[in-house]
C-alpha angles and dihedrals in degrees: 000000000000127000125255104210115194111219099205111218125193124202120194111196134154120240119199089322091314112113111223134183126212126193119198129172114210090247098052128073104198119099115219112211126198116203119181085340098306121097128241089262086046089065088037087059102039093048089050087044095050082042094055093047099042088053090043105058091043083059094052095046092042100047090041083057088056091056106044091054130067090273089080088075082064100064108144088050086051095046082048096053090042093048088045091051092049097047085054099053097041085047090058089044095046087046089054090047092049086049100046090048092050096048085049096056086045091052090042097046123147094242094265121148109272089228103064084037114095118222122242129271114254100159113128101224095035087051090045102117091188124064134232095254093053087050099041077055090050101044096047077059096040096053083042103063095040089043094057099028083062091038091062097056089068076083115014134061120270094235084053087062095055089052093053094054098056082055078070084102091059090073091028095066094033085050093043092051096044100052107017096029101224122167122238127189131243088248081070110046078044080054102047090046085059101056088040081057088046091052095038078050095054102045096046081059088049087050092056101043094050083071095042104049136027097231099059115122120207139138128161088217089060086063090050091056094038084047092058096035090055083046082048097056086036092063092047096046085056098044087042095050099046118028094031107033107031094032109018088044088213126165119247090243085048081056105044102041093056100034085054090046092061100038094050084054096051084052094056092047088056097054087046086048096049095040095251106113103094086039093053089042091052089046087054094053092046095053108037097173090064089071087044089048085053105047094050099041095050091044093050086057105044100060078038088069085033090055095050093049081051089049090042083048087053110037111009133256097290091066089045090049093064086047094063096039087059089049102052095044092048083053101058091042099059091036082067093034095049106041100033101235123167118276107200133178091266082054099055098040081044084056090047084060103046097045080055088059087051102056088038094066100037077055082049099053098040082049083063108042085055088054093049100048087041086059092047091049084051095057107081111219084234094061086055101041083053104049082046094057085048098053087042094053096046094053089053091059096040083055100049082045104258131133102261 
């Protein structure tokens, strides 16, 4: 083998009064850019991190207005709308990514004639990786967990909501020991007992606050819905994860559009099967600015989600984990600031805790990126040059019809 050598090469100019400094090799095409000390994917970061938690706050606050106002009696038009809102923008997103494929195999092509080549496929249902059956399963999940989770908020506080969300991990884990057998440490199930303090914590403060001021807001049979609609989503995570995305090898737009499209029918077969459909139809016409509080919201939040998978993409999950901790804290701030809702001392100790699970997974993830690029570092480049030759070898000779 012969050695590669990089030559650096460093390049001073002035741009528009702003000195930069570019490094190249002489192997290596991308340009690196300092400006004011951060590089060029350090702005690109920060500008898809202040993205996901500016729409996401706008989803929080608009969707909190919803259902504070008489359009939370109308849960299974809202959860329509919202599926429906989600389907359209993963269909545009899935039609970029079929697109973009496509123009990168035809960049990459092998040099055949264009004619005896045949193009690649950009049709939405041929390029599908999922079935119908997979999605039909996920969307009865999907519409699940947002149906009840709404549904819910007809009696429970809307940062309670939030709380209760983030508890998603509690079935998650229980779901992910019982059918795919995965191990989990005793840091976790620590963790998980913190952020179960942190939601007791907080309705106990709801509850309190339901007696002490009029505008308190707490039912127990609010828990019972939230609590099916997080086992729900916890259901869905775990079918998601591990059938579409590992096996099926589908994209997260794939997922999402088909998933949503289901789920917005099933919706409109429950309010023609309960009689609400021309109600909830009347109610639409009389209040305009619900199906405008829902486009934008659900839009918001859904290239919210997109922005933190591109940060994930950049900079790894540990980056995108303090995103969404931000995000979630911000969130529950401005729920009690904007809509004046009592703040009393269990809130307060419940937010402690939470902020505590918080810290505890972002430790977490840090603890296993460590781990990962430790195990990168471990492995020499000879081992897998090696183990490559031999796969490769082996492949040659299955394919002439020897015995690797």
């Amino acid at each position: 083998r012969i050695p590669s050598f990089k030559l650096p090469r460093t390049i001073t100019c002035v741009c528009s009064g702003v000195m930069c400094e570019s490094t190249q090799t002489a192997d290596d095409t991308k340009t690196t850019t300092k400006l004011l000390g951060l590089k060029q994917e350090d702005y690109e970061v920060l500008v898809l991190a202040a993205s996901a938690i500016g729409l996401s706050i706008l989803y929080n606050l608009l969707q909190e207005s919803m259902f504070t106002s008489d359009a939370k009696q109308y849960t299974a038009l809202i959860t329509m709308m919202t599926s429906l809102v989600y389907a359209v923008c993963a269909l545009f997103e899935f039609k970029h990514e079929l697109y973009a494929n496509a123009k990168a195999k035809a960049a990459h092509g092998d040099g055949e004639d264009d004619e005896t080549t045949p193009a690649p496929k950009t049709g939405i249902l041929e390029s599908m990786k999922g079935t119908a059956f997979d999605y039909a399963r996920l969307g009865t999940l999907t519409a699940a967990g947002m149906y009840f989770t709404n549904w819910s908020l007809q009696y429970l506080n809307y940062t309670l909501r939030v709380l209760f969300k983030a508890s998603k991990i509690l079935p998650t884990i229980a779901i992910a020991m019982l059918f795919y057998n995965k191990k989990f440490s005793l840091q976790e199930f620590i963790n998980i007992l913190v952020l179960v303090a942190s939601i007791v914590l907080f309705s106990y403060g709801d509850a309190v606050g339901k007696g002490n001021t009029g505008n308190g807001s707490f039912d127990v049979f609010g828990i019972v819905l939230i609590t099916v609609g997080v086992i729900a989503d916890a259901l869905t995570s775990n079918f998601e994860g591990e059938h579409l995305f590992k096996t099926r090898k589908a994209s997260h737009s794939e997922v999402m559009m088909a998933a949503s499209l289901f789920g917005s029918f099933y919706m409109l077969a429950i309010m023609a099967m309960t009689g609400k459909l021309m109600d909830s139809w009347n109610y639409l016409q009389e209040n305009p600015d619900l199906s405008m509080k829902v486009v934008v919201s659900c839009a918001a939040g859904y290239f919210s989600v997109t922005f933190i998978l591109k940060i994930i993409k950049r900079v790894g999950a540990v980056t995108a984990e303090i995103v969404k901790s931000v995000r979630r804290v911000v969130s529950i701030g401005l729920s009690f600031a904007v809509y004046h809702k009592p703040f009393l001392s269990w809130h307060l100790i419940g937010s402690l805790f939470f902020v505590l699970f918080i810290y505890n997974t972002f430790q977490a993830k840090v603890a296993k990126q460590k781990a990962k690029d430790a195990v990168k570092k471990a492995v020499p480049l000879e081992s897998v040059d090696l183990e490559i030759f031999n796969k490769g070898k082996s492949t040659l000779k299955s394919k002439n019809g020897m015995k690797p």
